[in-house]
């Protein structure tokens, strides 16, 4: 068996060598160097972004008040508003040891591990904030701030930033003249050869035909060619032999699976929220897979890229959306991201993904201040913040595609009906029990509600005493908060509470007279409330306990009728009012929460009701069957497909600028509009709803200098291993200059003007060039002159990614299931699925070790370029996994 496993590994290595001139088991390289000391460390764009998005907000909001030059405070002689500050440290020396979190006093202080050193002293940072600071220290504490410059110096919209090449219009480029004209097959070759000749170099010889077809097949469909396909191509000596291979692969339904996966990395696709505490009913998305299938189909259909982008931002508002409901699945681009307890963090995640994915801009760095490098003022960030804060997620998701039929659908409907019936039972039992709890202790609840936390210390003590002695349910207070003081039930309670204690009896007479006349504040008083106070004299009232006692008697007296009303609503056959109950009585029964008839209690509506129920929400979520329903919808073959859509808020609104990113420290209002640097002189605020449609059109616009360049750069990267710019999600000021800027602009212009935003046409142009078809053989002289092959004198060495490795192994076993689309499957646990890897279930919060060890894309953020590592676990998997054993038996 061991020999078979070794043979299997050899076959896999061969497949990858021909495809990408590299092996599945990664070649040996030097281990990563230890972090460079902070004082000499040059920040990468990723490090800068991490600091600006994660670290600076923590320091600004929690540390600067006591440890900054700006605030004029340095407790313990420590300042943290500059790199030099934490390097120097305080009374006890440096507080950060770059690369060593355990030895860093700052990490220990924020973690409260030392009872004598806990920072911030009043309230501990969240677990996520502590994790972010720890990760920052481990990566070497990269810090762009300088005390000599007075902290971070903002470029704003200065001329230097404006002049950055990526912000300039894309213009047609003349194809250069070259000496070796015979080598030039198309414009791509001319641009590449011109650079080589300028440097005294020449291109490599063509790749062997066996290697070329494997390279092309893996590039376009992520699978190895069959032996028959290899033999046919080797034997075909016609001038357009390779062209026929490319056209065949572009027409394959597996093309969308391969190239759709690339976009899913960019869109940070996952089947889970990544944070269980945010969606307490279930952390899994039941319908994220419909977005994945939309992406795959879009690539297979060669949907114009501008349309592809617009649908993902505003499919619901595009013309014809009502006739093409399947396009609504595109809105998963917005909704499948990570969720946070703080809604502003979720909005930030969406802004970050949108701008990186479509324009390779790190706009989220402007959340707390003007962007340090790029011409993006903080107001621009909050212009987009207004767009997304004016966007909501409806509870009722629309059906798309054909619904399953037959036994599967019948079984799904039966199981769903059973779970929904259980939810309704829980709903009415909960309202019955909490309603009875309130009615039988109404006096104590109302007094405690009035003695709120804004009262003086003595009253607060009295409130806590009431809660503890009566064992009051704190969740019920949430229901009472939803009751307006001026309504027909509690207007008298509010008026009595406004009487000064030393003049209570005197003031009570006026309130009792108002009650007798049935006067509320905005509407007449409930007749039952009027009757409850009918025989009460001012002299009998000495304070709020006496008033609360009258209300307590009123509510206790309707308890039996309330229970009958709950039963009637549970048995209701429609949503009309239940006959036989006095509306005045119903108003009292529905304190502290309204009670809805059974037909209205759908799963989606119940999710909307839960935050309003008179219970602590954590307990309520735990009781309901949401998790079971979500799992049923996610896994059952009879469940229909739904789109994870968004919609515009009924009342779209602009966002204020959050000073230093603090939501409670609000500055001027930022109108919803596009980024200044890309809008030109005639920028106008968005006028259509939230502004998503106008935002989508501004991004997917031929006059936007970034959108086409970003796409071309990524397509080039997936064919050559490196893009013209090696940071595909950041083409801003911090990025390097393109290796072939004229070629990048030529292809970007052709992509839009001649190719009508067709990715397949762009791909075809690149692959039919001699540049793409070069051998990967080395040339010692050229390797010394251009060791990174930025001038493209040969094909780059590349390794297969996780999906290609696993799918190739399935091909070798003969078990690959080529079904297109559908619900996610289990890739990593036995019995493992034989579906292609793109259909694997992705758990953002618990990414399987197998996937992470093979450098799977990080689903926490837009990630167009995966890292490439070499770890022993990769070889161990190939030697020990049941899948590898299957491959060995097959070969």
Short mmCIF file of C-alpha atoms in Angstrom, two decimals, residues 5 69 104 128 177 180 235 265 284 437 475 479 482 513 534 586 611 642 691 828 886:
data_model
loop_
_atom_site.label_atom_id
_atom_site.label_comp_id
_atom_site.label_asym_id
_atom_site.label_seq_id
_atom_site.Cartn_x
_atom_site.Cartn_y
_atom_site.Cartn_z
CA UNK A 5 0.56 5.77 -2.09
CA UNK A 69 0.33 63.42 23.44
CA UNK A 104 4.22 41.97 25.69
CA UNK A 128 -12.41 40.14 19.41
CA UNK A 177 7.06 47.76 -32.50
CA UNK A 180 11.46 39.68 -33.38
CA UNK A 235 -1.39 14.51 -32.68
CA UNK A 265 -12.64 34.08 -2.73
CA UNK A 284 -25.46 28.89 9.41
CA UNK A 437 -46.24 36.63 35.50
CA UNK A 475 -37.01 40.29 30.16
CA UNK A 479 -41.92 44.68 26.78
CA UNK A 482 -42.33 49.36 24.16
CA UNK A 513 -60.32 64.36 37.61
CA UNK A 534 -63.63 55.39 39.83
CA UNK A 586 -57.64 43.00 24.71
CA UNK A 611 -36.66 41.02 19.85
CA UNK A 642 -34.24 31.14 -1.85
CA UNK A 691 -28.33 54.66 -3.51
CA UNK A 828 -13.54 16.74 5.03
CA UNK A 886 -8.71 5.24 -2.88
#
